[in-house]
């Protein structure tokens, strides 16, 4: 019933001049079934998951969907606060919410209601502007202020007033306790990926070992300020006495060459070349006591302020008084040294393998937490827009956050659980609350790994990426390519996600790399999100009766995020002018850059994306089967299976649950259509035919296989599969196999993954997402002329096909492996033939036969 003050005349003619055109289907929200079961009984009979997949930052269907409309001007329901959308119903100047069916009064904006002028009434996915901040010229934290302006006050946040907390910040944290090969790969990845970053972000570089190294990125000569980590994890001296955020980051576009020099100076801590190549360092522990240390360091940073804008480094690295003091700048007047008593050599504990990763990470988050001061333009506390890219090369074993090596019993345990202290889990929750996205790249050849079952909370909770690299050779390691692809992909910072549904059903559990907001109910924090990241959402009925007759299931996703947008040349001057009289809440504001620079170069924008999706209500069970989306069903089940395995630390039990689900699904299907289960043909619903095969592949995959697979490798796979798009999930579980008659002629596609498929064709290409394997059979070498191994014809159709496959995966750079039948590397191809019997279990033929018998037994009961 409509409220009395908005009740319209029931006999009046609607005043809508023209009905908006039907919205195009948006792939950002995909239901497991386009026709949802109307009640719990029909849902149980169907056996399919009740939910959807959400890609909140997926590319919009058209550029027109990204509007300049202020978010505050868009009408919202007075009851459920849903945004107005194409599925609402109009009656004169009132509209009924498509979610809760509440009538609302129309605002001034919707008097005409032409859909061309109101994109929210025409498009199911549309973006609005919540805040826009134009930045003029190249901002610099260290630029010397004009003499006409008062000198800024000293303090951790004084110079940070020139950059608000909304500006995206990238901090690279490198663990240098690993091998030289690992550091070499990381350096190559960082150097190649600098060009992938937006030019107007801020960058910092920190190293981790038994001490924390903060790199000074303002000088051509790289320097590092080292702060020692004590055994208990505390720092000496405290980090608050040394640094603040504005002293460890720098604008990328103004110091890219200096950043390259600093990255190139990185070396493994135990490297024999480190003495020749390492940057000069200022080691705090060599001071004789804390009092002169803190006083001296305060003096150092005061000199930083007095010499702002100068290129040379001001760290007191060497004493210029004499050659003797230059050799030991910490020499005491009595002839002794802080290195040790007079006449005695320094007693130094070997620390080449002491990895204080947890202490370093906690210190960085402390610095970022301290920087959440009132923003200069709004005087309101704001969430950070930080991407913390961590590279770890060995297991943390020093300071806080130590991860003990796995015992032989744990290594062979069938359960996958985190038995370490909850240090990293709590740190991840804190980072997510601040808006910090943590990416984790592990480069380690050690069999003991780096402890990803414990470290996984950092990227999974904050919306980051987790990658593992065991092959560190130049040809095999894809870390540089993956890093470049990830940094180049459009990225949403400080995301907040809210999912609303019609009043007949509710949002249950959300699966993926995210975390619940601790302050607001039903809000999910996604500190980092790219265009391919996918979340699985489960639904529950609001009551036992299910959907009200005549109701339409509607889901609305509201996603708020911050990003950098380039300002076109013709808008730069206009944007600068608008800064003077703009709104601080929504619209355009300016940073405190130098006013002499003039035009705005880019804008830091907070956008609100609203995606509204409508499903149908099934009348019969056949409607559910006919409208099912198999790729969404399998992806949803994959999310649930991984969550079950991690939550209850049970792999074998999760496999059994998947098999039980498949049996129940087949029993429901066969019972409804009264089939004899001689074979699962699915003639009545052909789209469901591949579900048993894909469930078999999921059960047999490394995601859930309880064999002797390193925990780090399994966690890596779990992270990838809980963020990939549905088509890539299916291809990863059941790779695509095609035959090739030559380098320029493709044969058959989508071949079964059996040895029988390998027949007389010379080439076979298998795409398993993380690897593309090209198999040469004997026929390839018997041709006239024989096909070259490996091929060097980069202009061939096969090369173009491989290039397309690599481009389709936005999150990974698959390795391309060329193998021969019967060769030493043939195992790379054979391990993907999932339908063949192997050490991982029976083949698909045996699985289907045992499954058929089990279904018959259940149906007879």
Coordinates of N, CA, C and O in Angstrom, one line a residue, residues 16 23 30 48 68 149 204 235 297 345 355 391 510 521 547 637 639 646 687 703 731 736 773 843:
X16 N 3.6 9.5 -18.1 CA 4.9 9.2 -18.8 C 4.7 9.4 -20.3 O 3.9 8.7 -20.9
X23 N 16.2 -2.1 -21.0 CA 17.6 -2.1 -20.8 C 18.3 -3.3 -21.4 O 17.8 -4.4 -21.4
X30 N 25.3 -12.1 -13.1 CA 24.8 -13.3 -13.8 C 24.2 -14.3 -12.8 O 24.9 -14.7 -11.9
X48 N 20.1 -27.0 -8.0 CA 21.1 -26.0 -8.5 C 21.3 -24.9 -7.4 O 20.4 -24.6 -6.6
X68 N 28.3 12.2 -15.9 CA 28.8 13.2 -15.0 C 27.7 13.7 -14.0 O 27.8 14.7 -13.4
X149 N 54.1 32.9 0.7 CA 53.2 32.0 1.5 C 53.9 31.7 2.8 O 55.2 31.6 2.9
X204 N 56.5 4.4 -3.6 CA 57.5 4.3 -2.5 C 58.2 2.9 -2.7 O 57.6 2.0 -3.3
X235 N 60.9 -1.9 16.6 CA 61.9 -1.2 15.8 C 62.8 -0.4 16.7 O 62.3 0.2 17.7
X297 N 68.5 12.3 14.1 CA 67.6 12.1 13.0 C 66.6 13.2 12.9 O 66.2 13.6 11.8
X345 N 86.8 -6.4 17.6 CA 86.0 -6.4 16.4 C 84.5 -6.4 16.8 O 84.1 -6.8 17.8
X355 N 64.3 -12.9 8.2 CA 63.3 -12.2 7.4 C 62.2 -11.6 8.4 O 61.4 -12.3 8.9
X391 N 56.6 -8.4 -2.3 CA 57.4 -9.5 -2.9 C 58.1 -10.2 -1.8 O 58.9 -9.6 -1.1
X510 N 28.7 -14.1 0.7 CA 29.5 -13.6 -0.4 C 30.9 -14.2 -0.4 O 31.6 -14.1 0.6
X521 N 26.5 -2.4 8.6 CA 25.9 -3.7 8.2 C 25.7 -3.8 6.7 O 25.2 -2.8 6.1
X547 N 8.7 -16.5 -3.2 CA 8.3 -15.2 -3.9 C 6.8 -15.0 -3.8 O 6.0 -16.0 -4.0
X637 N 29.8 -23.1 -7.6 CA 30.2 -24.3 -6.8 C 31.7 -24.3 -6.5 O 32.1 -24.8 -5.4
X639 N 33.6 -21.7 -5.9 CA 33.8 -20.7 -4.8 C 33.3 -21.4 -3.5 O 34.0 -21.3 -2.5
X646 N 38.8 -24.4 3.0 CA 39.6 -23.5 3.8 C 39.0 -23.3 5.2 O 39.7 -23.2 6.2
X687 N 21.9 -27.8 -22.3 CA 23.0 -27.0 -21.7 C 23.6 -27.5 -20.4 O 24.7 -27.1 -20.0
X703 N 42.9 -28.2 -6.9 CA 42.3 -27.4 -5.9 C 41.8 -28.2 -4.7 O 41.9 -27.7 -3.6
X731 N 37.7 -23.2 -18.2 CA 38.9 -23.6 -19.0 C 40.0 -24.1 -18.1 O 40.8 -24.9 -18.5
X736 N 40.9 -26.5 -22.8 CA 40.4 -26.7 -24.2 C 41.6 -27.3 -25.0 O 42.7 -26.9 -24.9
X773 N 50.1 -25.5 -23.8 CA 51.0 -26.5 -24.1 C 50.8 -26.9 -25.6 O 49.7 -27.2 -26.0
X843 N 39.4 -42.5 -14.1 CA 39.1 -41.7 -15.3 C 37.6 -41.4 -15.3 O 36.8 -41.9 -14.4

